[in-house]
């Protein structure tokens, strides 16, 4: 069983239609009252979370499954940044990018991350400075480091140091959200400017 696909944007247009589809699915699948509440809460939290992280985006939303296992899907297109990428993957049960699996995929992913880092020469929308000078850094001769010298771990550390206590508290709260508590599994796949989120709930 699968619902209609609903278009949703960052302004929340389409969200009401998505919730209507969720209610219809819950009725058709004959979910228990508790199951219906869980599916609706998971949907509301997913839509709110993506709006918080994603900035401007366009997405498709749908639900599929049956009375024993339901999947909530959101496929979004957004301008990606390293921090958005990191925060989206925090929601994943595994913490890994589901869009990349094999060895060659992992190499592609590392290149994608590196190219993102080079593009981010301005301040990110959440207030972290991604200046290329700070990102690449200088070596002892005050020359730019080569790509081989750049380490993602060092960059992540610099981003973490720039986050203020309010931002840290916000994401600590996100990790303890309804999604984390109610979902059996959350899969997040990021490839380029495409994000695929799938929340699995078993009954």
C-alpha positions as a printed NumPy array, in Angstrom:
array([[ 0.   ,  0.   ,  0.   ],
       [ 1.346,  3.417, -0.969],
       [-0.019,  6.942, -0.632],
       [ 0.004,  9.647, -3.263],
       [ 3.221, 11.639, -3.534],
       [ 2.861, 15.112, -2.012],
       [ 4.963, 18.137, -2.98 ],
       [ 6.277, 20.005,  0.069],
       [ 8.55 , 23.044,  0.207],
       [10.489, 24.845,  2.939],
       [ 7.565, 27.206,  3.583],
       [ 5.451, 24.267,  4.674],
       [ 3.229, 24.343,  1.599],
       [ 1.937, 20.82 ,  1.124],
       [ 2.48 , 19.701,  4.728],
       [-1.262, 19.653,  5.479],
       [-1.85 , 17.459,  2.435],
       [ 0.921, 15.133,  3.621],
       [-0.719, 14.741,  7.021],
       [-4.049, 14.048,  5.335],
       [-2.401, 11.271,  3.313],
       [-0.872,  9.868,  6.497],
       [-4.277,  9.758,  8.169],
       [-5.787,  8.072,  5.119],
       [-2.984,  5.507,  5.033],
       [-3.402,  4.771,  8.747],
       [-7.109,  4.156,  8.218],
       [-6.643,  1.962,  5.142],
       [-3.9  , -0.048,  6.878],
       [-6.135, -0.4  ,  9.944],
       [-3.416,  0.786, 12.295],
       [-4.192,  0.833, 15.999],
       [-4.951,  4.209, 17.626],
       [-1.431,  4.179, 19.071],
       [ 0.036,  3.321, 15.665],
       [-1.866,  6.186, 14.042],
       [-0.514,  8.642, 16.603],
       [ 3.046,  7.364, 16.116],
       [ 2.904,  7.672, 12.331],
       [ 1.502, 11.197, 12.537],
       [ 4.089, 12.287, 15.123],
       [ 6.928, 10.827, 13.053],
       [ 5.665, 12.656,  9.971],
       [ 5.329, 15.989, 11.78 ],
       [ 8.791, 15.641, 13.279],
       [10.375, 14.674,  9.961],
       [ 8.859, 17.642,  8.148],
       [ 9.827, 20.041, 10.938],
       [13.366, 18.683, 11.141],
       [13.997, 19.018,  7.406],
       [12.632, 22.571,  7.448],
       [15.017, 23.437, 10.299],
       [18.068, 21.972,  8.6  ],
       [17.394, 22.363,  4.903],
       [16.946, 26.059,  4.191],
       [15.193, 26.323,  0.828],
       [14.151, 22.956, -0.598],
       [11.6  , 21.119, -2.678],
       [10.549, 17.605, -1.752],
       [ 8.286, 14.66 , -2.438],
       [ 6.608, 12.923,  0.499],
       [ 4.851,  9.571,  0.635],
       [ 4.119,  6.648,  2.945],
       [ 4.108,  2.97 ,  2.051],
       [ 3.756, -0.339,  3.862],
       [ 1.088, -2.173,  5.826],
       [-0.2  , -2.759,  9.333],
       [ 3.01 , -4.493, 10.442],
       [ 5.661, -2.202,  8.928],
       [ 5.375,  1.329,  7.572],
       [ 7.954,  3.507,  5.808],
       [ 7.735,  7.293,  5.711],
       [ 9.653,  8.697,  2.724],
       [10.921, 12.19 ,  1.991],
       [12.969, 12.913, -1.128],
       [14.269, 16.488, -1.108],
       [16.413, 18.689, -3.316],
       [18.339, 21.379, -1.464],
       [21.549, 23.354, -1.629],
       [23.905, 21.164,  0.349],
       [26.61 , 22.305,  2.749],
       [28.983, 20.325,  4.921],
       [27.095, 21.25 ,  8.069],
       [23.675, 20.41 ,  6.613],
       [25.148, 17.098,  5.5  ],
       [26.53 , 16.386,  8.954],
       [23.303, 17.317, 10.725],
       [21.151, 15.217,  8.396],
       [23.351, 12.164,  8.893],
       [23.06 , 12.574, 12.681],
       [19.42 , 11.572, 12.295],
       [20.344,  8.276, 10.618],
       [20.24 ,  5.209, 12.839],
       [23.609,  4.054, 11.516],
       [25.11 ,  7.53 , 11.215],
       [26.152,  6.574,  7.683],
       [25.169,  7.818,  4.254],
       [22.803,  5.243,  2.749],
       [23.355,  6.611, -0.773],
       [26.92 ,  5.27 , -0.84 ],
       [27.829,  1.687, -0.046],
       [30.674,  0.14 , -2.067],
       [34.335,  1.113, -2.167],
       [33.978,  3.224, -5.308],
       [30.92 ,  4.915, -3.832],
       [32.919,  5.818, -0.725],
       [35.607,  7.402, -2.896],
       [32.943,  9.4  , -4.739],
       [31.527, 10.508, -1.404],
       [34.915, 11.763, -0.187],
       [35.346, 13.73 , -3.415],
       [31.848, 15.172, -2.985],
       [32.69 , 16.284,  0.551],
       [35.948, 17.86 , -0.592],
       [34.295, 19.729, -3.47 ],
       [31.632, 21.02 , -1.085],
       [34.354, 22.346,  1.169],
       [35.923, 24.259, -1.716],
       [32.602, 25.799, -2.724],
       [31.842, 27.134,  0.733],
       [33.711, 30.405,  0.742],
       [30.931, 32.299,  2.486],
       [29.184, 32.009,  5.804],
       [26.712, 29.15 ,  5.993],
       [23.058, 29.937,  6.688],
       [23.345, 28.641, 10.255],
       [26.151, 31.061, 11.06 ],
       [29.33 , 28.996, 10.723],
       [32.149, 30.588,  8.748],
       [33.232, 28.275,  5.933],
       [35.861, 30.632,  4.529],
       [38.181, 28.826,  2.137],
       [41.268, 30.301,  3.836],
       [40.276, 28.802,  7.177],
       [39.049, 25.632,  5.568],
       [42.169, 24.771,  3.608],
       [44.564, 26.445,  6.014],
       [48.205, 27.315,  5.532],
       [51.323, 25.25 ,  5.967],
       [54.489, 26.394,  7.758],
       [55.583, 28.395,  4.696],
       [52.284, 30.319,  4.722],
       [51.152, 28.632,  1.546],
       [47.844, 26.948,  0.967],
       [47.73 , 23.304,  1.905],
       [47.285, 20.915, -0.982],
       [44.178, 18.723, -1.178],
       [46.305, 15.837,  0.059],
       [47.079, 17.751,  3.261],
       [43.473, 18.65 ,  4.002],
       [41.76 , 16.4  ,  6.563],
       [38.003, 16.267,  7.077],
       [38.518, 15.415, 10.74 ],
       [40.401, 18.67 , 11.289],
       [37.722, 20.618,  9.486],
       [34.927, 19.046, 11.518],
       [36.82 , 20.008, 14.652],
       [36.988, 23.629, 13.549],
       [33.25 , 23.663, 12.846],
       [32.483, 22.206, 16.266],
       [34.616, 24.856, 17.954],
       [32.624, 27.607, 16.217],
       [29.263, 26.36 , 17.402],
       [27.936, 28.252, 20.368],
       [26.202, 26.645, 23.32 ],
       [22.767, 27.417, 21.883],
       [23.491, 25.496, 18.681],
       [24.915, 22.546, 20.608],
       [21.859, 22.439, 22.865],
       [19.601, 22.567, 19.808],
       [21.184, 19.521, 18.205],
       [21.435, 17.602, 21.468],
       [17.697, 18.056, 21.651],
       [17.277, 16.919, 18.053],
       [19.073, 13.676, 18.807],
       [16.556, 12.999, 21.583],
       [13.59 , 13.88 , 19.387],
       [10.437, 11.965, 18.622],
       [12.09 , 10.454, 15.544],
       [14.9  ,  8.942, 17.61 ],
       [12.506,  7.635, 20.244],
       [ 9.706,  6.269, 18.062],
       [11.346,  5.086, 14.847],
       [12.722,  1.577, 14.496],
       [15.17 ,  2.781, 11.866],
       [16.034,  6.007, 10.058],
       [17.946,  5.897,  6.785],
       [19.48 ,  9.051,  5.287],
       [20.99 ,  9.057,  1.811],
       [22.758, 12.126,  0.427],
       [24.048, 12.31 , -3.127],
       [24.867, 15.757, -4.466],
       [21.908, 18.039, -3.75 ],
       [19.522, 15.102, -3.232],
       [18.509, 13.868,  0.218],
       [16.468, 10.723,  0.787],
       [15.091, 10.111,  4.292],
       [13.233,  6.913,  5.125],
       [11.743,  6.347,  8.576],
       [10.731,  2.749,  9.327],
       [ 8.166,  1.99 , 12.006],
       [ 7.205, -1.576, 12.929],
       [ 4.001, -2.471, 14.755]])
